[in-house]
Each structure stands twice: as structure tokens, then as C-alpha cells.
Phi, psi and omega in degrees: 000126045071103166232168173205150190238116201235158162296337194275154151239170193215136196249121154246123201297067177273159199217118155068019182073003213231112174294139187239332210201144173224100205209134180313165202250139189293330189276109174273188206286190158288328154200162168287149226214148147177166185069028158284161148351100174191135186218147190246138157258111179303322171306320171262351171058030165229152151296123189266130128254161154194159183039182204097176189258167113030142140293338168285358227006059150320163152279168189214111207249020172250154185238083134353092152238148162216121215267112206256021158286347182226133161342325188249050189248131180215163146344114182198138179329132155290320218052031162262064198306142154351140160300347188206168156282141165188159175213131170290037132073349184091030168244154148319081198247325185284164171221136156245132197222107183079208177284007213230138164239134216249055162349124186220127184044080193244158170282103193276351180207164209259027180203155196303168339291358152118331162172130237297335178210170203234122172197159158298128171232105195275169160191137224246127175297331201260289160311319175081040173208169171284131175263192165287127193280164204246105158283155155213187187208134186303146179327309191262352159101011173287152169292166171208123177226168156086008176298156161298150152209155171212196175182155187260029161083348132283001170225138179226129233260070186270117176262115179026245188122182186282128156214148226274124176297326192314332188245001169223131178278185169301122201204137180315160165290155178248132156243134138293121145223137180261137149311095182272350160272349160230065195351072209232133155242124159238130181258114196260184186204106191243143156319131165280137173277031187206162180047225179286344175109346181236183178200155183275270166332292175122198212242120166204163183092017165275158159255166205160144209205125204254112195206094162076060189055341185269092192291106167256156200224133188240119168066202171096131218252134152236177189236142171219177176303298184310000000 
């Protein structure tokens, strides 16, 4: 089997929600890159990466912008590394609010439990800087990494993720939501829907989305002990 870490980007022209058009960026990425980052600020009318790994699969310890008002614009280093190393994994892992894009649990090391704390790592668009990261800590006291995360613009939204099984036994899924103004965590709790109802490992690898009150949650693999 054939894997690859490609440079490119690829752009889609849509109208109406309906893709019209697909066509490659004449301009390649700065390197090749995956399982990064990536939030749009309108106020600044760019696109952010960060983090992620290599084709060698390094950590990639940059910070990305590219300013899409003009044609002849591309990518260029911030030089403002991350606070950490970390990669999404191929999860929904951002909230974007405002100016501020929100890194939420990404994976900082490459063995279990995967990364050394479970935190929000915001960084602000308009500055172009990191601000201070939001440790928390999970119901069952586990590391967490890989959660959905989305948010109803006052919250910012995690549906369950990997937690290191050694600290959570079979135990129902967690939705989180933090309060960003009043630095607050709530924890709700559901039947896993799927098999006995409960999981060790957790429910990760999902999609997800906040719409008209409502949290939908798409897919995703879980784990249990038994």
C-alpha cells in the first residue's frame, strides 16, 4: 500500500453550496504537511495552519498564514510556534469564535497516553499569537485527546475522544462544554449508542456539529475492555 504527504492545495469554487469547480492552487503548501490545523479569520481575511507532522513524519513546530484577498498571496511562516507540538490526528479538533482559534486536546507526543495534558490552546488571529493555554481535566481524570469539537459561539463543544483506558473503566460517553467567559466546564452523559452503552478507550474519530440547538454527532470508532 502507497501512502503520501503531498504540498498541494486545492481550492472549491462554491455558489450555493453546490461545488462548481475544483482546481489546484498554482502554488505549493511550504511543505508537505498533515494532520495540521487550520482556522479562517474574516477580519484578517486569512487562513491559519499550525502544527501537524511531515512527510517524514516530524512534528512541524509552524505557524501558517495566508492572506486570500489577492491572487498573488500565499503562505508564510508567523514564526510564532505552537506552545507545544500537536496534531489533530485527522479529528475535528478546532472551534473557530471571533478572531480566536481555539486548538482543543491535539496530540503533543507520539505514545501513550499521547500527550502529556489535556488543554484548549487558543491563538488569536488578529495578533497572530498564542495566547495562554486552558488546562482541564476530565471526568474520569484521564488524558484526552482526538474529541469532536465544535461550539454554539458561547461554548466550546467536546464530544468524548481517546482517554488513556488505564484511568477510565466502561463508563458511559462525555459531552463537555466549556464556557469561554466564564471559564466554566459542564459535563453531560449518554448511553453510548452503540453495543452495551458504555466504552473504556471512548468514542473518537466522529464529526460533529451544533445547529438550531442541537448537537449532531456523525460516526466514529469506539473501544471498550471486554
Amino acid at each position: 500500500m502507497l501512502y503520501g504527504v503531498i504540498p498541494l492545495a486545492f481550492i472549491f469554487d462554491c455558489v450555493r453550496a453546490v461545488i462548481i469547480q475544483c482546481t489546484q492552487h498554482p502554488f505549493s503548501l511550504p511543505t508537505a504537511m498533515y494532520s495540521h490545523m487550520a482556522g479562517y479569520s474574516s477580519a484578517t481575511q486569512s487562513v491559519y495552519l499550525c502544527g501537524g507532522l511531515n512527510s517524514n513524519g516530524d512534528w512541524l513546530d509552524e505557524a501558517y498564514k495566508w492572506q486570500t484577498n489577492s491572487s498573488t498571496n500565499w503562505f508564510t511562516n508567523l514564526n510564532t510556534p505552537p506552545p507545544t507540538h500537536m496534531e489533530s490526528y485527522g479529528a475535528q479538533s478546532t472551534a473557530t469564535i471571533g478572531n480566536i482559534m481555539y486548538i482543543v486536546s491535539p496530540f503533543t507526543q507520539d505514545a501513550p497516553p499521547y500527550t502529556s495534558g489535556s488543554a484548549i490552546y487558543p491563538f488569536d488571529m488578529l495578533t497572530e499569537q498564542w495566547l495562554a493555554a486552558i488546562p482541564f481535566t476530565t471526568p474520569s481524570g484521564s488524558y484526552l485527546v482526538q474529541p469532536c469539537v465544535t461550539h454554539n459561539e458561547s461554548h466550546i463543544i467536546l464530544v468524548d475522544g481517546w482517554m488513556d483506558s488505564q484511568y477510565r473503566s466502561n463508563g458511559p460517553v462525555y459531552i463537555l462544554f466549556y464556557a469561554i467567559s466564564r471559564n466554566e466546564w459542564t459535563t453531560h452523559t449518554l448511553s453510548a449508542p452503540f453495543g452495551t452503552g458504555t466504552v473504556s478507550g471512548g468514542w473518537f474519530g466522529t464529526y460533529c456539529s451544533y445547529a438550531r440547538d442541537n448537537l449532531y454527532i456523525f460516526g466514529g470508532v469506539y473501544s471498550r475492555s471486554d
